[in-house]
Short mmCIF file of C-alpha atoms in Angstrom, two decimals:
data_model
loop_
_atom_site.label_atom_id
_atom_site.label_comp_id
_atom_site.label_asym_id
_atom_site.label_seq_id
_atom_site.Cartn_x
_atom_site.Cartn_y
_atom_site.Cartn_z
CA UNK A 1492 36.77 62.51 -19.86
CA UNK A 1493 37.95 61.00 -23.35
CA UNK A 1494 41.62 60.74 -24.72
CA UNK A 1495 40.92 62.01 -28.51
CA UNK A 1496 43.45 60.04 -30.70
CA UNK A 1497 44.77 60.96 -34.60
CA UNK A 1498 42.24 58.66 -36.86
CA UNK A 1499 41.08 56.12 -34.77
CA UNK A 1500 38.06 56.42 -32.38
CA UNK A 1501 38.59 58.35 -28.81
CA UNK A 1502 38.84 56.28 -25.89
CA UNK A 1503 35.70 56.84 -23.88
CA UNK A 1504 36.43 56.47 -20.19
CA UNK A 1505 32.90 54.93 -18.74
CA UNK A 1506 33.01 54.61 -14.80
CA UNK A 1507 33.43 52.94 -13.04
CA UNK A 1508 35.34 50.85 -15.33
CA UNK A 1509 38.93 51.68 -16.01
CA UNK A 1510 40.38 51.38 -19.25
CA UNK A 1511 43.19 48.29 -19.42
CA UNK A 1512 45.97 48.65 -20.77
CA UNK A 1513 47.97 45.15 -21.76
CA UNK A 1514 51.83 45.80 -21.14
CA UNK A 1515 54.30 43.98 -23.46
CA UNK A 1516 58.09 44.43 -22.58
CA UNK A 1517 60.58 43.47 -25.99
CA UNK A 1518 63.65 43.98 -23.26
CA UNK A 1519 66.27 41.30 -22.02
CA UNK A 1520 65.57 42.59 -18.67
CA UNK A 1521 62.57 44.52 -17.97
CA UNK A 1522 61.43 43.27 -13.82
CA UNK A 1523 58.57 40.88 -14.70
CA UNK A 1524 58.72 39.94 -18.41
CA UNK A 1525 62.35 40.79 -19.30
CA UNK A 1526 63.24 38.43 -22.06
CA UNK A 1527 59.54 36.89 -22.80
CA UNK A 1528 58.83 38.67 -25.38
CA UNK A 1529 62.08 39.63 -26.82
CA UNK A 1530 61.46 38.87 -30.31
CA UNK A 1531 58.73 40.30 -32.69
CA UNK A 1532 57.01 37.28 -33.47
CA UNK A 1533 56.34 36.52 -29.99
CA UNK A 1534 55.94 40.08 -28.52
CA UNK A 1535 53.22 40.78 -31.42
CA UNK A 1536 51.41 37.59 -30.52
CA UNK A 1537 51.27 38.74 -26.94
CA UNK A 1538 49.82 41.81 -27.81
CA UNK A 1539 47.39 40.67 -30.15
CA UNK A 1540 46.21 38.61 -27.65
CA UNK A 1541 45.91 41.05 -24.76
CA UNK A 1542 43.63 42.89 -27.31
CA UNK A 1543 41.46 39.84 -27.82
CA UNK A 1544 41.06 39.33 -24.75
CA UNK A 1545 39.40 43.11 -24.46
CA UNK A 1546 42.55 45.53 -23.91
CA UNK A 1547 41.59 48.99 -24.89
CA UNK A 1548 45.53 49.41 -26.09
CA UNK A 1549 48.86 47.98 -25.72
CA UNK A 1550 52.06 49.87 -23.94
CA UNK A 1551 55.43 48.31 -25.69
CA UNK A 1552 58.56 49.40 -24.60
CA UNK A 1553 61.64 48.55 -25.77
CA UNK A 1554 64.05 49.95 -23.00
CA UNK A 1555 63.90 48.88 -19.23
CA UNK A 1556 63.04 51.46 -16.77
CA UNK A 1557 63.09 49.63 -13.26
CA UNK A 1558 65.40 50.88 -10.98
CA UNK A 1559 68.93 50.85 -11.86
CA UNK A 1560 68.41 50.29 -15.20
CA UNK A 1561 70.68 51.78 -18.05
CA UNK A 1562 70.05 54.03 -20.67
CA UNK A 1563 69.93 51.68 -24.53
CA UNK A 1564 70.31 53.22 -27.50
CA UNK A 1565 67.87 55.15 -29.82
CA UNK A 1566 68.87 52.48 -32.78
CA UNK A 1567 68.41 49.32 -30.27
CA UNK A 1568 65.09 50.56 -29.36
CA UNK A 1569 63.72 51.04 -32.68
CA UNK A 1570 65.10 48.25 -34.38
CA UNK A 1571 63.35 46.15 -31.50
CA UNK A 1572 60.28 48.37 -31.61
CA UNK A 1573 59.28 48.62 -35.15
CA UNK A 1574 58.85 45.08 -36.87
CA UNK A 1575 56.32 44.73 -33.56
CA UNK A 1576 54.44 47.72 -33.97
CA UNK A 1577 54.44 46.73 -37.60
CA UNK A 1578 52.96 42.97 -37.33
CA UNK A 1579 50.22 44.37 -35.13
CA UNK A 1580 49.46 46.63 -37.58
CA UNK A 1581 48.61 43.81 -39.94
CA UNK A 1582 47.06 41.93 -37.65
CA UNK A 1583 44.87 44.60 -35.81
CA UNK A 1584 45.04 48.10 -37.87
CA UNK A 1585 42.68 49.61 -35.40
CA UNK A 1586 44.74 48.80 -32.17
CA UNK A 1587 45.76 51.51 -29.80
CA UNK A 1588 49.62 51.51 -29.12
CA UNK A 1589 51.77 52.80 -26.92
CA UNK A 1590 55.34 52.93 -26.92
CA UNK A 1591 57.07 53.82 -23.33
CA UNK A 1592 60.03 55.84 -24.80
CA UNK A 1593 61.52 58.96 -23.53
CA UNK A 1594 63.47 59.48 -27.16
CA UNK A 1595 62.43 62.12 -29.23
CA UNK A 1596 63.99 59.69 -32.55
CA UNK A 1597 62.58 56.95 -30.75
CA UNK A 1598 59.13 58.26 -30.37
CA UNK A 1599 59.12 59.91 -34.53
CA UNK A 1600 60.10 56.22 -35.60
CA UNK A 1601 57.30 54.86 -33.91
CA UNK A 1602 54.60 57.78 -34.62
CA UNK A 1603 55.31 56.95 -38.25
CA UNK A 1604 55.01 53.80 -38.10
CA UNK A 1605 51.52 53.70 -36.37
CA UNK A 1606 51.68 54.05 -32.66
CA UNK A 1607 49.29 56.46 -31.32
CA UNK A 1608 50.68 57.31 -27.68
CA UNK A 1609 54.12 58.10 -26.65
CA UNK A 1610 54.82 56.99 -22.76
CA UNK A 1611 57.49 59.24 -21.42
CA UNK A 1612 58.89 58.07 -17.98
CA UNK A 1613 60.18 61.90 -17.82
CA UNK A 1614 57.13 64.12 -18.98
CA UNK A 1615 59.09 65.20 -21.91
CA UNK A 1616 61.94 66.42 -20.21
CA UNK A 1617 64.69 64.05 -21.20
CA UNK A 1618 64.82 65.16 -24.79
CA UNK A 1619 64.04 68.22 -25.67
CA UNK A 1620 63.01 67.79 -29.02
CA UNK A 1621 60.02 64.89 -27.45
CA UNK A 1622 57.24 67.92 -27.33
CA UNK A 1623 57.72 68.82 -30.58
CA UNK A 1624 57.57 65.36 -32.28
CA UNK A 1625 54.22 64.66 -30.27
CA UNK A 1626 52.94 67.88 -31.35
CA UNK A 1627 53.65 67.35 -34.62
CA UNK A 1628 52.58 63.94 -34.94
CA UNK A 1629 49.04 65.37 -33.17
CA UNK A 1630 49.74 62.44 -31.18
CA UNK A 1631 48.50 61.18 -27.79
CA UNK A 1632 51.63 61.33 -24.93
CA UNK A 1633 51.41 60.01 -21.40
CA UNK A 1634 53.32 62.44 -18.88
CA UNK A 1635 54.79 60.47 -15.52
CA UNK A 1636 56.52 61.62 -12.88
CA UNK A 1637 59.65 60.61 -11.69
CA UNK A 1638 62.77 62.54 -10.01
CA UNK A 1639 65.80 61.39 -11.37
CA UNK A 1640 66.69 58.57 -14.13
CA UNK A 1641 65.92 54.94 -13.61
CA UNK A 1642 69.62 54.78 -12.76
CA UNK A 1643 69.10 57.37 -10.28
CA UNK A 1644 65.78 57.64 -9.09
CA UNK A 1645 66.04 55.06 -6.20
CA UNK A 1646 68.88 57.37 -4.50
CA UNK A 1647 67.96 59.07 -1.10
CA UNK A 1648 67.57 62.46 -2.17
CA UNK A 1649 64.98 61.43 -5.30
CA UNK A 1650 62.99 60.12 -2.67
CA UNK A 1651 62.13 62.60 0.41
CA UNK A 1652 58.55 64.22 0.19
CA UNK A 1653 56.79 66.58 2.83
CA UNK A 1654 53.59 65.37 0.82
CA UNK A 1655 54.16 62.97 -1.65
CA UNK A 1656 50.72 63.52 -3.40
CA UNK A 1657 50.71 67.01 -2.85
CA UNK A 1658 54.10 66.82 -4.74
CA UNK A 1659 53.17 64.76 -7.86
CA UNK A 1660 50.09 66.60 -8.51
CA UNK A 1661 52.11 70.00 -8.66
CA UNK A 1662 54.73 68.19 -11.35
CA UNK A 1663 52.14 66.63 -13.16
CA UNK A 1664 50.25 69.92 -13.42
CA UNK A 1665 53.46 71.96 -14.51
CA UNK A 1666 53.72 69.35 -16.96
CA UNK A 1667 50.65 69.23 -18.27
CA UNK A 1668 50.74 73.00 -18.76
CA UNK A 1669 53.80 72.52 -20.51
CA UNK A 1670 52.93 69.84 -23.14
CA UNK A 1671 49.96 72.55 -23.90
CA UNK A 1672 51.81 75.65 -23.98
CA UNK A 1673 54.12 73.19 -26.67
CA UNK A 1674 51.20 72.81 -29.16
CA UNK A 1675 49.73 69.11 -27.78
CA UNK A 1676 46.21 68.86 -27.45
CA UNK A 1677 44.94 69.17 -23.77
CA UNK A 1678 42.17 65.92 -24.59
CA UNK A 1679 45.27 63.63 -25.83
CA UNK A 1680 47.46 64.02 -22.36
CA UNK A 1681 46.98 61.35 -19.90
CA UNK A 1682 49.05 61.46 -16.81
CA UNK A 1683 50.77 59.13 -14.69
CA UNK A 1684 51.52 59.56 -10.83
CA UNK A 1685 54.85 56.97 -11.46
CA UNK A 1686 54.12 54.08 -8.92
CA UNK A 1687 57.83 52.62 -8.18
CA UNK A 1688 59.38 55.76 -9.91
CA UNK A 1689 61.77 57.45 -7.25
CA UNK A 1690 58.81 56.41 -4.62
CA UNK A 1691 59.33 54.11 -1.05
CA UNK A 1692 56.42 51.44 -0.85
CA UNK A 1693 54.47 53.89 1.52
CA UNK A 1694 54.85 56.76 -0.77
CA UNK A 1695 53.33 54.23 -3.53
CA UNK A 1696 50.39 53.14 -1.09
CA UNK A 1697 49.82 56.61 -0.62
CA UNK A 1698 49.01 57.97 -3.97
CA UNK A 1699 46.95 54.85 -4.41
CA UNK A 1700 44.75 56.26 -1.44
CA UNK A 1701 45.08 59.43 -2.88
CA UNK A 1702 43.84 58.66 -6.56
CA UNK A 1703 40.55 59.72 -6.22
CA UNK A 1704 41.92 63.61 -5.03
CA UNK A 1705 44.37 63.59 -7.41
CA UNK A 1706 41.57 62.88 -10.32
CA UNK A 1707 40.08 65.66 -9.22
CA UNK A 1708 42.95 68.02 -9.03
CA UNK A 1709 44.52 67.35 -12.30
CA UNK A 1710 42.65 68.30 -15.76
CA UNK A 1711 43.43 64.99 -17.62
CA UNK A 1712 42.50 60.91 -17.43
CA UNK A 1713 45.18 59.54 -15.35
CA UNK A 1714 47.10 56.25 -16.02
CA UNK A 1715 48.53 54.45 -13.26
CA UNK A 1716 50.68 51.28 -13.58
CA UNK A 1717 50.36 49.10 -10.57
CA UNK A 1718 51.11 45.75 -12.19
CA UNK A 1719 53.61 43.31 -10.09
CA UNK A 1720 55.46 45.96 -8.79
CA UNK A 1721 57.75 45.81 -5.84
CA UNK A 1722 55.65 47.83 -3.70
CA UNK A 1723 53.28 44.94 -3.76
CA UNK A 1724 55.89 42.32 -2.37
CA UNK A 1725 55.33 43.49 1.30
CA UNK A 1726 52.32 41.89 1.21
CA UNK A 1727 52.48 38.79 -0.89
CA UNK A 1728 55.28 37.63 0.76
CA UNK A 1729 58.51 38.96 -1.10
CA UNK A 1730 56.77 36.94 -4.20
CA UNK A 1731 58.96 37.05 -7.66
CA UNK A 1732 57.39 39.86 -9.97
CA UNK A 1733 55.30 37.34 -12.17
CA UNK A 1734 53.22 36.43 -8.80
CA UNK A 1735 52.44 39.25 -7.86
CA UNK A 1736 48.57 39.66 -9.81
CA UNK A 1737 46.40 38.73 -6.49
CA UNK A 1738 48.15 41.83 -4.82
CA UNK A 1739 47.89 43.83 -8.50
CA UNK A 1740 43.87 42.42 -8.29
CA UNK A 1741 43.76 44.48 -4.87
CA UNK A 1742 45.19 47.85 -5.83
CA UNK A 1743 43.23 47.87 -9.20
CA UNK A 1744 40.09 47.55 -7.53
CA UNK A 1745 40.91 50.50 -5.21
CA UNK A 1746 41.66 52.47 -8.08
CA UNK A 1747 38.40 51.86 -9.94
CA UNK A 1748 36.88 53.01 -6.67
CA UNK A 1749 38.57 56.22 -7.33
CA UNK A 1750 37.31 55.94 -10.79
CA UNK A 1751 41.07 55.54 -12.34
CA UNK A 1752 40.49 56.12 -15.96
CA UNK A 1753 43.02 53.56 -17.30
CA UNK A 1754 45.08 51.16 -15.70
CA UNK A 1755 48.68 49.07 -17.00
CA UNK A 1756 48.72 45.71 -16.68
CA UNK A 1757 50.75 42.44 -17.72
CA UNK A 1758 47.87 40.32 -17.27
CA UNK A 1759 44.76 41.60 -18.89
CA UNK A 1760 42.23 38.68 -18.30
CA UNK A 1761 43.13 39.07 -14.63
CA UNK A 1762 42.39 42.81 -14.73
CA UNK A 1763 39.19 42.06 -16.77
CA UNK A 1764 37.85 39.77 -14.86
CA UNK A 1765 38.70 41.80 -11.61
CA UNK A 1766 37.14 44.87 -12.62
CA UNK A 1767 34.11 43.64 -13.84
CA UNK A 1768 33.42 41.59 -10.87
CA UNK A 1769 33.99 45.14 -8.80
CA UNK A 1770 31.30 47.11 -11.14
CA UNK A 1771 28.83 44.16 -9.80
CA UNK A 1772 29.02 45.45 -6.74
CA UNK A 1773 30.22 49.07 -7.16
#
């Protein structure tokens, strides 16, 4: 599988090595990073050194989505987004970015302004309008699943599944059809199970066993974001967020196993040097 992207090279996936992905958060209080990177200077340095350090792209996102979080405001995220999309741009014209947005003015900001994937935490079904600005970009769009908001997603009823993989591969199918039937090409959808997205730590555990079947169920490269999340803290102790890479180191190598196509991270030597110590002995 390849994700083909508007002018720029397609991302070849080449097993068993997943893509990385370097994640930069410009938020006051995204759950690892919140407040890091929260000006452009510093968020575009970041990034620009994820990328020399090998990323295959950058995700940026501009508005929190851990659990509880609050909606911001279409202006707030774009006035944070672009002068960082824009200072990459000059520093590293052929990057690959991403911009985790589920706002249809959010995500036509960005397109013209040179990102090349749109992340939405709601498979386009937040704003109705978010299909048509992909499509019409020809842009690349990740599709996740989640029930609920991030406000909502962690309440009782968001999370009850007689099959929790069984479940996200019939959403993420639906929504893959969908994004087709709207006029986006089939080889520039990537999809995202939605680790920690209206999901109990077994649930997540579970469709991290279940990666490899759901690779083979669904007809795009998957993208799964594992990085520091609080799944993880059952086993490293109820660590804070930003110590949580030994425990990331563990679930990414279970996922290249599965032959994951690209993988989320915050720290991308980490993930590097991870995977291709696993390929050694893959």
């Amino acid at each position: 599988m390849r994700l083909v992207l508007k002018e720029k090279p397609p991302l070849e996936f080449i097993q068993p090595l997943p893509a990385v992905f370097g994640i930069v958060n410009l938020t006051p209080d995204s759950f690892s990073d919140g407040g890091k990177y929260a000006d452009a200077p510093a968020a575009a340095a970041e990034a620009v050194a994820m990328l020399d350090a090998g990323a295959a792209g950058v995700d940026l996102g501009a508005e929190s989505t851990r659990p509880g979080a609050l909606e911001v405001p279409p202006e707030m995220e774009i006035e944070r987004l672009l002068p960082v999309i824009r200072r990459i741009r000059e520093l590293r014209p052929e990057a690959v970015l991403s911009v985790d947005t589920r706002k249809a003015g959010v995500a036509e900001a960005v397109l013209d302004a040179g990102a090349d994937i749109i992340n939405d935490v709601s498979a386009m079904t937040f704003d109705p309008r978010m299909a048509e600005v992909v499509s019409s970009h020809d842009a690349a769009v990740v599709l996740m699943h989640m029930r609920g908001t991030p406000a909502t997603m962690r309440n009782p009823e968001n999370m009850v599944y007689d099959n929790v993989t069984d479940a996200v591969g019939l959403y993420l199918e639906d929504a893959y059809a969908r994004a087709v039937s709207a006029g986006i090409r089939s080889d520039a959808i990537l999809l995202d199970p939605g680790l920690g997205f209206a999901k109990n730590p077994a649930q997540d555990y579970e469709l991290v066993k279940n990666a490899a079947a759901l690779r083979k169920r669904l007809k795009a490269p998957l993208f799964y974001g594992p990085s520091r999340k609080s799944f993880l803290s059952q086993v490293c102790s109820g660590r804070k967020p930003a110590e949580r890479d030994y425990a990331t180191a563990g679930i990414l190598c279970a996922l290249a196993a599965a032959k994951v196509e690209i993988v989320r991270v915050h720290n991308v030597p980490m993930a590097l040097d991870c995977m291709n110590a696993f390929t050694r002995v893959f």
